[in-house]
Amino acid sequence: MRLNDSNLEFSISDIVRHFRSPYSAWATWANLQQPGTVYVENDMIQHSSLLKRSEENEADAKRFLINRFDKVKTISNPLNSLEESKKLMQEKVDVIVQPTLKRDQFTGRADFIILNKDVNMYEVMDAKLAKQVKPEFLLQVCGYTWMLEKFNEGIPESGYFFLGDERSESFKINEYYRFFIDLKDEFLDTVENYSLDVHPKPRKWEVFEEFNDAAEIFWKENSSLELIADVSSRQIQVLEKEGVNSIIEVPEVTEKSFPKLATESLDKIKRQASAQLQSTDDKTHIELLNGDESIHFLHKLLPDESKGDVYFDLEGFPFYDFRKSDTLEYLYGAAYKDEKGDLIFKGDLWAEDEFEEKIIFSKFINWMQERISKYPDLKIYHYAHYEITSLRNSAKKHALYEDIVEDWIVTGRFVDLYTVVRKCFLIGKDSYSLKRVEEVAGFKRELDLKSGFDSIFYFERYLDSRDPKIKEEILTYNKDDCFATEVVCNWLRNFKKVYP
């Protein structure tokens, strides 16, 4: 979406954005009309970690087509791309790479259009990093097909995708085309009635992209139901259908009003909302989840401190090789207490490629085995399931230490603090993530998370620049996670004294 001499011009991506999030489509328009109306996460726009991978996938798709067609032409002059695209289409070139298409208010650049000589029509192929076709992909290809309709003098039978695992997939245009046309018309009607004063409500199930923070700001300012920790999209819809539109109203609802919500689910939502409403910036409401049962789980799941305990946090990069489903586990962070009782961060297990990844995995296992020999009762504390899942995957990937990793898991060497929290406590926060629970436990980070730090994004930047300052920030972020895990662990242990 852009303004050209006060006139709005669109792309097919604007329709897709409206489909995924009416709020973010409006926000895009609002910032064109009055810059700064809606807060934007600029880093996400300027430094997308997927951009380079997308370009690589498009290059692979081009090679795929070159091997199958005689004439494959790429637009040579971006300043005259529309006219050049028309000329190549009139010449019936087999494949045109990145042609510019225009119809009505819409201008766009398709990845590829391919001439089907049997019907004398151009068909659209889009290159996508994903390994499965998504609804928005279908809309994108239908959109470019619509833009080609006048030239083609009709609608071709098929559209195509070149996916991230190098597969080519087709689909029947007519199965989705009517939906696209209706969505396009709805989008244009909606834009016609946009206002800076009134806008669509951001919903939990939408994809906001760079407007994610703006949506969260709106929810907080309006006490939206989306603020309730773990509330599902369906539960929000059921509550709103019965006239409940704010977290403030939730604790007062009665079971009879919500026959479509199970009693247990409604009670859980009410208790969570009440806990959050009772919380302030200075004090968070905490209560046992299920009385004596929670006390039982607290003592069963959380061991007392043992000499040699390790607080473990992994950092992974899922986009290192987009052809594979593997994640590059590039940092094995750990914290432990030295002989003086001071918490030490071990941040030397760092990898920048798969060869180094195998080395640091092996070093971590051996380091842990040495500690276990010295401290047989030690536990490895972590928060949520990622660490265990990753170690299992790495052992299989590298064909190393599978028996050792499995032995650690089976014998209870790992302690998942997230499981302890969820089985034992109701906490008045909008999330049960480590970043929220550590606040309740009193942990203060060295790296300010308000800066929008994202380890995946930062590691991508590091690979591009090899800037040691970026590496240091990632290490600091990981150290904070490890130290926070230790603080949360001790905070939970204190409850064992409160509830003996």
Short mmCIF file of C-alpha atoms in Angstrom, two decimals:
data_model
loop_
_atom_site.label_atom_id
_atom_site.label_comp_id
_atom_site.label_asym_id
_atom_site.label_seq_id
_atom_site.Cartn_x
_atom_site.Cartn_y
_atom_site.Cartn_z
CA MET A 1 0.00 0.00 0.00
CA ARG A 2 1.34 3.42 -0.91
CA LEU A 3 0.25 6.96 -1.68
CA ASN A 4 0.92 8.29 -5.18
CA ASP A 5 -0.15 11.94 -5.56
CA SER A 6 -2.70 11.43 -2.78
CA ASN A 7 -4.08 8.34 -4.52
CA LEU A 8 -3.87 4.94 -2.85
CA GLU A 9 -2.16 2.16 -4.77
CA PHE A 10 -2.28 -1.44 -3.64
CA SER A 11 -0.54 -4.75 -4.08
CA ILE A 12 -1.91 -8.26 -3.70
CA SER A 13 0.04 -8.44 -0.44
CA ASP A 14 -2.29 -5.77 0.96
CA ILE A 15 -5.27 -8.07 0.40
CA VAL A 16 -3.36 -10.92 2.06
CA ARG A 17 -2.54 -8.66 5.00
CA HIS A 18 -6.22 -7.75 5.34
CA PHE A 19 -7.04 -11.47 5.31
CA ARG A 20 -4.51 -12.23 8.05
CA SER A 21 -5.22 -9.13 10.14
CA PRO A 22 -7.77 -6.38 9.41
CA TYR A 23 -6.09 -4.39 12.18
CA SER A 24 -2.61 -4.42 10.62
CA ALA A 25 -4.11 -3.54 7.20
CA TRP A 26 -5.78 -0.53 8.80
CA ALA A 27 -2.57 0.38 10.66
CA THR A 28 -0.65 0.39 7.38
CA TRP A 29 -3.21 2.79 5.90
CA ALA A 30 -3.25 4.98 9.02
CA ASN A 31 0.51 5.48 8.97
CA LEU A 32 0.32 6.51 5.32
CA GLN A 33 -2.35 9.09 6.11
CA GLN A 34 -0.67 10.33 9.27
CA PRO A 35 2.82 8.94 9.96
CA GLY A 36 3.28 7.76 13.52
CA THR A 37 -0.39 7.00 14.17
CA VAL A 38 0.42 3.36 14.98
CA TYR A 39 3.65 2.20 16.59
CA VAL A 40 5.86 0.18 14.23
CA GLU A 41 8.63 -2.30 15.10
CA ASN A 42 11.16 -0.82 12.67
CA ASP A 43 13.81 -3.49 13.16
CA MET A 44 11.40 -6.15 11.96
CA ILE A 45 10.80 -4.26 8.74
CA GLN A 46 14.38 -3.34 7.97
CA HIS A 47 16.18 -6.49 9.01
CA SER A 48 13.92 -9.46 8.34
CA SER A 49 15.95 -12.60 9.02
CA LEU A 50 14.04 -14.39 6.26
CA LEU A 51 14.85 -11.98 3.44
CA LYS A 52 18.13 -13.58 2.42
CA ARG A 53 16.64 -17.08 2.59
CA SER A 54 13.75 -15.98 0.39
CA GLU A 55 16.15 -14.64 -2.22
CA GLU A 56 18.09 -17.92 -2.19
CA ASN A 57 14.87 -19.90 -2.65
CA GLU A 58 13.82 -17.70 -5.59
CA ALA A 59 17.23 -18.28 -7.20
CA ASP A 60 16.76 -22.05 -6.81
CA ALA A 61 13.29 -21.80 -8.32
CA LYS A 62 14.74 -19.94 -11.29
CA ARG A 63 17.32 -22.68 -11.84
CA PHE A 64 14.50 -25.23 -11.59
CA LEU A 65 12.64 -23.46 -14.40
CA ILE A 66 15.74 -22.91 -16.57
CA ASN A 67 16.23 -26.68 -16.62
CA ARG A 68 12.69 -27.20 -17.89
CA PHE A 69 12.04 -24.39 -20.38
CA ASP A 70 13.85 -23.01 -23.42
CA LYS A 71 13.32 -19.29 -22.83
CA VAL A 72 13.57 -17.89 -19.31
CA LYS A 73 13.84 -14.10 -19.22
CA THR A 74 14.44 -11.83 -16.22
CA ILE A 75 13.28 -8.22 -16.19
CA SER A 76 16.41 -6.21 -16.98
CA ASN A 77 15.26 -2.65 -16.29
CA PRO A 78 13.44 -2.17 -12.97
CA LEU A 79 12.61 1.43 -13.94
CA ASN A 80 10.66 0.22 -16.95
CA SER A 81 9.56 -3.15 -15.63
CA LEU A 82 5.86 -2.82 -16.49
CA GLU A 83 6.48 -2.12 -20.18
CA GLU A 84 9.22 -4.72 -20.40
CA SER A 85 6.92 -7.31 -18.79
CA LYS A 86 4.17 -6.54 -21.32
CA LYS A 87 6.64 -6.86 -24.21
CA LEU A 88 7.94 -10.26 -23.02
CA MET A 89 4.39 -11.50 -22.53
CA GLN A 90 3.43 -10.40 -26.04
CA GLU A 91 6.48 -12.26 -27.35
CA LYS A 92 5.21 -15.37 -25.56
CA VAL A 93 8.45 -15.98 -23.67
CA ASP A 94 8.24 -19.33 -21.85
CA VAL A 95 9.06 -18.02 -18.37
CA ILE A 96 9.26 -14.42 -17.18
CA VAL A 97 11.10 -13.81 -13.91
CA GLN A 98 9.74 -11.07 -11.62
CA PRO A 99 7.33 -9.50 -14.10
CA THR A 100 5.47 -6.38 -13.02
CA LEU A 101 1.71 -6.67 -13.37
CA LYS A 102 -0.98 -3.99 -13.12
CA ARG A 103 -4.75 -3.99 -12.95
CA ASP A 104 -7.00 -1.20 -11.65
CA GLN A 105 -5.47 0.13 -8.41
CA PHE A 106 -3.19 -2.86 -8.02
CA THR A 107 0.45 -3.15 -9.04
CA GLY A 108 2.61 -6.10 -8.15
CA ARG A 109 5.61 -8.20 -9.03
CA ALA A 110 5.08 -11.93 -9.35
CA ASP A 111 7.99 -14.29 -8.80
CA PHE A 112 7.42 -16.17 -12.07
CA ILE A 113 4.82 -16.49 -14.79
CA ILE A 114 4.95 -19.58 -17.03
CA LEU A 115 3.38 -19.89 -20.48
CA ASN A 116 1.06 -22.86 -20.82
CA LYS A 117 1.24 -23.34 -24.60
CA ASP A 118 -1.68 -25.79 -24.64
CA VAL A 119 -4.12 -23.03 -23.66
CA ASN A 120 -1.94 -20.02 -24.58
CA MET A 121 -2.17 -18.58 -21.05
CA TYR A 122 0.37 -17.49 -18.47
CA GLU A 123 0.22 -19.32 -15.14
CA VAL A 124 1.71 -18.04 -11.88
CA MET A 125 4.41 -19.67 -9.76
CA ASP A 126 5.36 -18.27 -6.36
CA ALA A 127 8.54 -19.25 -4.49
CA LYS A 128 7.91 -19.82 -0.78
CA LEU A 129 10.28 -20.81 2.02
CA ALA A 130 7.63 -22.88 3.76
CA LYS A 131 7.47 -26.61 3.12
CA GLN A 132 3.67 -26.66 3.04
CA VAL A 133 1.15 -24.52 1.16
CA LYS A 134 -0.67 -21.98 3.36
CA PRO A 135 -3.97 -20.17 2.68
CA GLU A 136 -2.26 -16.84 2.13
CA PHE A 137 -0.05 -18.41 -0.55
CA LEU A 138 -3.14 -19.49 -2.48
CA LEU A 139 -4.52 -15.95 -2.27
CA GLN A 140 -1.26 -14.48 -3.57
CA VAL A 141 -1.24 -16.68 -6.68
CA CYS A 142 -4.96 -16.11 -7.26
CA GLY A 143 -4.28 -12.38 -7.05
CA TYR A 144 -1.61 -12.41 -9.73
CA THR A 145 -3.83 -14.67 -11.83
CA TRP A 146 -6.57 -12.03 -11.57
CA MET A 147 -4.10 -9.35 -12.66
CA LEU A 148 -3.27 -11.47 -15.73
CA GLU A 149 -6.93 -12.17 -16.59
CA LYS A 150 -7.28 -9.52 -19.29
CA PHE A 151 -4.07 -10.50 -21.04
CA ASN A 152 -4.89 -14.20 -20.78
CA GLU A 153 -8.50 -13.57 -21.82
CA GLY A 154 -9.54 -15.97 -19.11
CA ILE A 155 -8.44 -17.89 -16.04
CA PRO A 156 -5.93 -20.74 -16.38
CA GLU A 157 -6.52 -24.05 -14.69
CA SER A 158 -3.52 -24.12 -12.34
CA GLY A 159 -1.22 -22.12 -10.10
CA TYR A 160 2.14 -23.30 -8.74
CA PHE A 161 4.50 -23.06 -5.80
CA PHE A 162 8.20 -23.75 -5.45
CA LEU A 163 8.54 -24.65 -1.79
CA GLY A 164 11.41 -24.51 0.68
CA ASP A 165 12.19 -28.21 0.31
CA GLU A 166 12.59 -27.76 -3.48
CA ARG A 167 9.24 -29.34 -4.32
CA SER A 168 6.95 -27.91 -6.96
CA GLU A 169 3.24 -28.10 -6.10
CA SER A 170 0.18 -27.13 -8.14
CA PHE A 171 -3.41 -26.32 -7.24
CA LYS A 172 -6.63 -25.68 -9.14
CA ILE A 173 -7.29 -21.94 -9.43
CA ASN A 174 -11.07 -22.26 -9.67
CA GLU A 175 -11.28 -23.82 -6.22
CA TYR A 176 -10.09 -20.57 -4.58
CA TYR A 177 -10.62 -17.83 -7.18
CA ARG A 178 -14.17 -16.84 -6.13
CA PHE A 179 -13.02 -16.50 -2.53
CA PHE A 180 -10.18 -14.23 -3.64
CA ILE A 181 -12.50 -12.00 -5.70
CA ASP A 182 -14.89 -11.62 -2.76
CA LEU A 183 -11.98 -10.87 -0.43
CA LYS A 184 -10.56 -8.27 -2.83
CA ASP A 185 -13.94 -6.51 -3.04
CA GLU A 186 -14.30 -6.63 0.73
CA PHE A 187 -10.82 -5.15 1.13
CA LEU A 188 -11.57 -2.24 -1.23
CA ASP A 189 -14.88 -1.51 0.49
CA THR A 190 -13.16 -1.61 3.89
CA VAL A 191 -10.38 0.77 2.81
CA GLU A 192 -12.99 3.14 1.42
CA ASN A 193 -14.48 3.42 4.92
CA TYR A 194 -11.25 3.58 6.93
CA SER A 195 -11.03 6.29 9.59
CA LEU A 196 -8.23 7.46 11.84
CA ASP A 197 -10.71 7.65 14.70
CA VAL A 198 -12.26 4.18 14.40
CA HIS A 199 -10.37 1.01 13.55
CA PRO A 200 -10.72 -2.80 13.66
CA LYS A 201 -9.96 -4.35 17.02
CA PRO A 202 -6.72 -6.38 16.99
CA ARG A 203 -7.57 -9.99 17.67
CA LYS A 204 -5.52 -12.74 19.31
CA TRP A 205 -5.77 -14.99 16.23
CA GLU A 206 -4.43 -12.38 13.81
CA VAL A 207 -0.90 -12.04 12.42
CA PHE A 208 0.25 -8.49 13.14
CA GLU A 209 3.83 -8.56 11.82
CA GLU A 210 5.43 -5.17 12.59
CA PHE A 211 2.31 -4.04 14.50
CA ASN A 212 2.53 -6.72 17.20
CA ASP A 213 3.58 -4.26 19.90
CA ALA A 214 0.85 -1.84 18.82
CA ALA A 215 -1.76 -4.58 19.26
CA GLU A 216 -0.48 -5.36 22.76
CA ILE A 217 -0.60 -1.66 23.67
CA PHE A 218 -4.23 -1.54 22.52
CA TRP A 219 -5.12 -4.62 24.59
CA LYS A 220 -3.60 -3.10 27.73
CA GLU A 221 -5.24 0.28 27.22
CA ASN A 222 -8.64 -1.37 26.69
CA SER A 223 -8.35 -4.23 29.22
CA SER A 224 -9.05 -6.65 26.38
CA LEU A 225 -9.80 -10.33 26.88
CA GLU A 226 -6.58 -11.09 24.98
CA LEU A 227 -4.67 -10.12 28.13
CA ILE A 228 -5.83 -13.23 30.00
CA ALA A 229 -2.96 -15.71 30.11
CA ASP A 230 -3.58 -18.82 27.98
CA VAL A 231 -7.08 -17.75 26.88
CA SER A 232 -7.86 -19.31 23.50
CA SER A 233 -9.32 -17.60 20.45
CA ARG A 234 -12.48 -19.71 20.75
CA GLN A 235 -12.93 -18.78 24.41
CA ILE A 236 -12.65 -15.09 23.55
CA GLN A 237 -15.30 -15.48 20.86
CA VAL A 238 -17.67 -17.30 23.23
CA LEU A 239 -17.23 -14.65 25.94
CA GLU A 240 -17.79 -11.78 23.52
CA LYS A 241 -20.87 -13.43 22.06
CA GLU A 242 -22.39 -13.29 25.53
CA GLY A 243 -21.48 -9.63 25.96
CA VAL A 244 -18.26 -10.00 27.95
CA ASN A 245 -15.66 -7.79 26.26
CA SER A 246 -13.15 -6.96 28.98
CA ILE A 247 -10.96 -8.83 31.41
CA ILE A 248 -12.57 -6.72 34.15
CA GLU A 249 -15.95 -8.38 33.54
CA VAL A 250 -14.69 -11.98 33.52
CA PRO A 251 -14.52 -12.75 37.28
CA GLU A 252 -18.24 -11.92 37.62
CA VAL A 253 -19.60 -14.23 34.90
CA THR A 254 -21.70 -17.24 35.87
CA GLU A 255 -21.62 -20.76 34.49
CA LYS A 256 -25.24 -20.61 33.30
CA SER A 257 -24.39 -17.82 30.87
CA PHE A 258 -21.77 -19.90 29.05
CA PRO A 259 -23.06 -23.37 28.19
CA LYS A 260 -20.49 -23.63 25.38
CA LEU A 261 -17.59 -23.41 27.83
CA ALA A 262 -16.83 -26.38 30.08
CA THR A 263 -17.15 -25.58 33.78
CA GLU A 264 -13.47 -26.32 34.38
CA SER A 265 -12.38 -24.08 31.49
CA LEU A 266 -14.58 -21.19 32.60
CA ASP A 267 -13.38 -21.49 36.19
CA LYS A 268 -9.77 -21.43 35.02
CA ILE A 269 -10.37 -18.30 32.92
CA LYS A 270 -12.16 -16.56 35.79
CA ARG A 271 -9.43 -17.37 38.30
CA GLN A 272 -6.68 -16.26 35.92
CA ALA A 273 -8.44 -12.98 35.13
CA SER A 274 -9.06 -12.35 38.83
CA ALA A 275 -5.40 -13.00 39.67
CA GLN A 276 -4.27 -10.54 37.00
CA LEU A 277 -6.76 -7.89 38.16
CA GLN A 278 -5.56 -8.25 41.76
CA SER A 279 -1.96 -7.71 40.64
CA THR A 280 -0.23 -4.34 40.52
CA ASP A 281 3.10 -3.12 39.21
CA ASP A 282 4.53 -3.61 42.70
CA LYS A 283 2.88 -6.89 43.71
CA THR A 284 1.74 -9.92 41.72
CA HIS A 285 -1.08 -12.08 43.04
CA ILE A 286 -0.04 -15.72 43.48
CA GLU A 287 -2.11 -18.64 44.71
CA LEU A 288 -1.96 -22.42 44.71
CA LEU A 289 -3.55 -23.87 41.60
CA ASN A 290 -5.25 -26.82 43.29
CA GLY A 291 -4.62 -26.71 47.02
CA ASP A 292 -3.05 -29.86 48.51
CA GLU A 293 -2.57 -31.39 45.07
CA SER A 294 -0.37 -28.45 44.08
CA ILE A 295 1.64 -28.76 47.30
CA HIS A 296 2.16 -32.45 46.49
CA PHE A 297 3.44 -31.63 43.00
CA LEU A 298 5.67 -28.85 44.35
CA HIS A 299 7.54 -31.27 46.62
CA LYS A 300 7.51 -34.11 44.09
CA LEU A 301 8.70 -32.18 41.04
CA LEU A 302 11.17 -29.73 42.61
CA PRO A 303 14.24 -31.20 44.34
CA ASP A 304 16.19 -29.39 47.01
CA GLU A 305 19.39 -27.72 45.86
CA SER A 306 22.26 -30.09 45.21
CA LYS A 307 25.93 -29.33 44.80
CA GLY A 308 26.82 -29.12 41.12
CA ASP A 309 23.34 -28.13 39.86
CA VAL A 310 23.28 -26.59 36.38
CA TYR A 311 20.87 -23.98 35.00
CA PHE A 312 20.65 -24.58 31.27
CA ASP A 313 19.43 -22.51 28.32
CA LEU A 314 19.91 -23.12 24.59
CA GLU A 315 19.85 -20.65 21.73
CA GLY A 316 18.89 -21.98 18.30
CA PHE A 317 18.67 -20.56 14.79
CA PRO A 318 15.99 -22.26 12.65
CA PHE A 319 16.91 -20.54 9.37
CA TYR A 320 20.52 -21.63 8.96
CA ASP A 321 19.60 -24.10 6.21
CA PHE A 322 16.00 -23.56 5.15
CA ARG A 323 16.09 -26.77 3.09
CA LYS A 324 16.29 -28.77 6.31
CA SER A 325 13.97 -28.97 9.27
CA ASP A 326 16.96 -28.87 11.65
CA THR A 327 17.73 -25.92 13.88
CA LEU A 328 21.34 -24.80 14.29
CA GLU A 329 21.88 -24.98 18.06
CA TYR A 330 24.56 -22.35 18.25
CA LEU A 331 24.87 -21.63 21.96
CA TYR A 332 24.80 -24.01 24.93
CA GLY A 333 24.50 -21.64 27.86
CA ALA A 334 24.83 -22.87 31.43
CA ALA A 335 25.17 -21.39 34.90
CA TYR A 336 26.52 -23.13 37.99
CA LYS A 337 27.89 -22.23 41.41
CA ASP A 338 31.61 -22.25 42.09
CA GLU A 339 33.23 -23.37 45.32
CA LYS A 340 32.46 -19.98 46.88
CA GLY A 341 28.79 -20.25 45.98
CA ASP A 342 28.95 -17.55 43.31
CA LEU A 343 26.93 -18.12 40.15
CA ILE A 344 29.18 -18.56 37.10
CA PHE A 345 28.10 -18.33 33.46
CA LYS A 346 29.57 -20.80 30.97
CA GLY A 347 29.24 -19.15 27.57
CA ASP A 348 32.12 -20.67 25.62
CA LEU A 349 30.05 -23.28 23.72
CA TRP A 350 29.32 -21.15 20.65
CA ALA A 351 28.96 -22.34 17.03
CA GLU A 352 28.66 -20.54 13.70
CA ASP A 353 28.11 -23.52 11.40
CA GLU A 354 27.03 -27.17 11.58
CA PHE A 355 30.58 -28.45 11.96
CA GLU A 356 31.09 -26.29 15.06
CA GLU A 357 27.59 -27.19 16.26
CA LYS A 358 28.60 -30.85 16.46
CA ILE A 359 31.75 -29.91 18.39
CA ILE A 360 29.96 -27.83 21.02
CA PHE A 361 27.25 -30.48 21.43
CA SER A 362 29.96 -33.04 22.14
CA LYS A 363 31.74 -30.67 24.52
CA PHE A 364 28.54 -29.97 26.42
CA ILE A 365 27.77 -33.66 26.90
CA ASN A 366 31.31 -34.40 28.06
CA TRP A 367 31.35 -31.38 30.39
CA MET A 368 28.09 -32.51 31.94
CA GLN A 369 29.31 -36.12 32.29
CA GLU A 370 32.38 -34.89 34.14
CA ARG A 371 30.19 -32.85 36.49
CA ILE A 372 27.87 -35.81 37.07
CA SER A 373 30.89 -37.95 37.99
CA LYS A 374 31.92 -35.30 40.49
CA TYR A 375 28.38 -34.43 41.69
CA PRO A 376 26.20 -37.53 41.16
CA ASP A 377 23.03 -35.88 42.54
CA LEU A 378 23.12 -32.76 40.40
CA LYS A 379 20.07 -31.70 38.38
CA ILE A 380 19.85 -29.77 35.12
CA TYR A 381 17.24 -27.05 35.50
CA HIS A 382 15.58 -25.49 32.45
CA TYR A 383 12.35 -23.65 31.62
CA ALA A 384 9.91 -25.35 29.17
CA HIS A 385 10.57 -28.31 26.89
CA TYR A 386 12.92 -26.80 24.28
CA GLU A 387 16.18 -27.93 25.87
CA ILE A 388 15.22 -31.61 26.16
CA THR A 389 13.70 -31.70 22.67
CA SER A 390 16.78 -30.04 21.22
CA LEU A 391 19.26 -32.37 22.93
CA ARG A 392 17.36 -35.40 21.64
CA ASN A 393 17.31 -33.96 18.12
CA SER A 394 20.99 -33.06 18.24
CA ALA A 395 21.97 -36.53 19.44
CA LYS A 396 20.10 -38.05 16.48
CA LYS A 397 21.37 -35.45 14.02
CA HIS A 398 25.02 -35.99 14.94
CA ALA A 399 24.64 -39.70 15.80
CA LEU A 400 26.33 -39.01 19.12
CA TYR A 401 25.49 -39.69 22.78
CA GLU A 402 21.88 -40.75 22.19
CA ASP A 403 22.09 -43.25 25.05
CA ILE A 404 23.52 -40.64 27.43
CA VAL A 405 20.86 -38.02 26.61
CA GLU A 406 18.09 -40.59 26.95
CA ASP A 407 19.53 -41.78 30.26
CA TRP A 408 19.51 -38.22 31.61
CA ILE A 409 15.85 -37.87 30.62
CA VAL A 410 14.65 -41.26 31.90
CA THR A 411 16.46 -41.01 35.23
CA GLY A 412 15.09 -37.55 36.00
CA ARG A 413 18.29 -35.61 35.56
CA PHE A 414 16.30 -32.70 34.04
CA VAL A 415 13.89 -30.49 36.00
CA ASP A 416 11.48 -28.39 33.95
CA LEU A 417 10.60 -25.36 36.07
CA TYR A 418 7.78 -24.42 33.70
CA THR A 419 6.04 -27.69 34.60
CA VAL A 420 6.47 -26.91 38.29
CA VAL A 421 4.98 -23.45 37.86
CA ARG A 422 1.97 -24.63 35.82
CA LYS A 423 1.08 -27.57 38.06
CA CYS A 424 1.44 -25.64 41.29
CA PHE A 425 0.56 -21.96 40.93
CA LEU A 426 -1.83 -19.41 39.50
CA ILE A 427 0.11 -16.21 38.83
CA GLY A 428 -1.37 -12.82 38.01
CA LYS A 429 0.62 -12.24 34.82
CA ASP A 430 -0.54 -12.23 31.21
CA SER A 431 1.90 -15.05 30.40
CA TYR A 432 3.73 -17.89 32.13
CA SER A 433 6.89 -17.39 30.07
CA LEU A 434 10.25 -17.18 31.82
CA LYS A 435 10.34 -13.44 31.10
CA ARG A 436 7.13 -12.92 33.07
CA VAL A 437 7.72 -15.36 35.93
CA GLU A 438 11.25 -14.05 36.55
CA GLU A 439 9.72 -10.61 37.21
CA VAL A 440 7.63 -12.11 40.00
CA ALA A 441 10.71 -13.88 41.36
CA GLY A 442 12.55 -10.55 41.49
CA PHE A 443 15.13 -11.09 38.76
CA LYS A 444 16.56 -8.02 37.01
CA ARG A 445 18.09 -8.51 33.59
CA GLU A 446 21.35 -7.00 32.45
CA LEU A 447 19.94 -6.67 28.92
CA ASP A 448 16.78 -4.59 28.72
CA LEU A 449 14.10 -6.69 26.99
CA LYS A 450 12.13 -3.53 26.24
CA SER A 451 14.64 -2.98 23.45
CA GLY A 452 12.84 -5.75 21.57
CA PHE A 453 15.78 -8.14 21.64
CA ASP A 454 15.23 -11.29 19.63
CA SER A 455 18.06 -13.82 19.67
CA ILE A 456 17.12 -15.31 16.28
CA PHE A 457 17.12 -11.91 14.61
CA TYR A 458 20.36 -10.89 16.32
CA PHE A 459 22.15 -14.10 15.36
CA GLU A 460 21.15 -13.53 11.74
CA ARG A 461 22.68 -10.07 11.95
CA TYR A 462 25.79 -11.53 13.54
CA LEU A 463 26.23 -14.06 10.72
CA ASP A 464 26.02 -11.22 8.22
CA SER A 465 28.41 -8.88 10.02
CA ARG A 466 30.48 -10.96 12.49
CA ASP A 467 30.23 -7.92 14.75
CA PRO A 468 31.65 -8.91 18.18
CA LYS A 469 29.30 -6.43 19.89
CA ILE A 470 26.28 -8.37 18.58
CA LYS A 471 27.79 -11.64 19.79
CA GLU A 472 28.32 -10.10 23.20
CA GLU A 473 24.67 -9.02 23.34
CA ILE A 474 23.52 -12.55 22.48
CA LEU A 475 25.76 -13.99 25.21
CA THR A 476 24.40 -11.46 27.70
CA TYR A 477 20.84 -12.39 26.74
CA ASN A 478 21.61 -16.08 27.26
CA LYS A 479 23.38 -15.42 30.54
CA ASP A 480 20.30 -13.55 31.74
CA ASP A 481 18.16 -16.56 30.83
CA CYS A 482 20.43 -18.94 32.74
CA PHE A 483 20.61 -16.68 35.81
CA ALA A 484 16.85 -16.08 35.67
CA THR A 485 16.31 -19.85 35.68
CA GLU A 486 18.34 -20.10 38.89
CA VAL A 487 16.43 -17.23 40.51
CA VAL A 488 13.04 -18.74 39.58
CA CYS A 489 14.21 -22.12 40.90
CA ASN A 490 15.12 -20.67 44.29
CA TRP A 491 11.90 -18.66 44.36
CA LEU A 492 9.92 -21.86 43.85
CA ARG A 493 11.95 -23.65 46.53
CA ASN A 494 10.94 -20.99 49.05
CA PHE A 495 7.32 -22.08 48.57
CA LYS A 496 8.31 -25.54 49.79
CA LYS A 497 8.99 -23.86 53.13
CA VAL A 498 5.71 -21.93 52.99
CA TYR A 499 3.80 -25.13 52.14
CA PRO A 500 5.70 -27.92 53.98
#
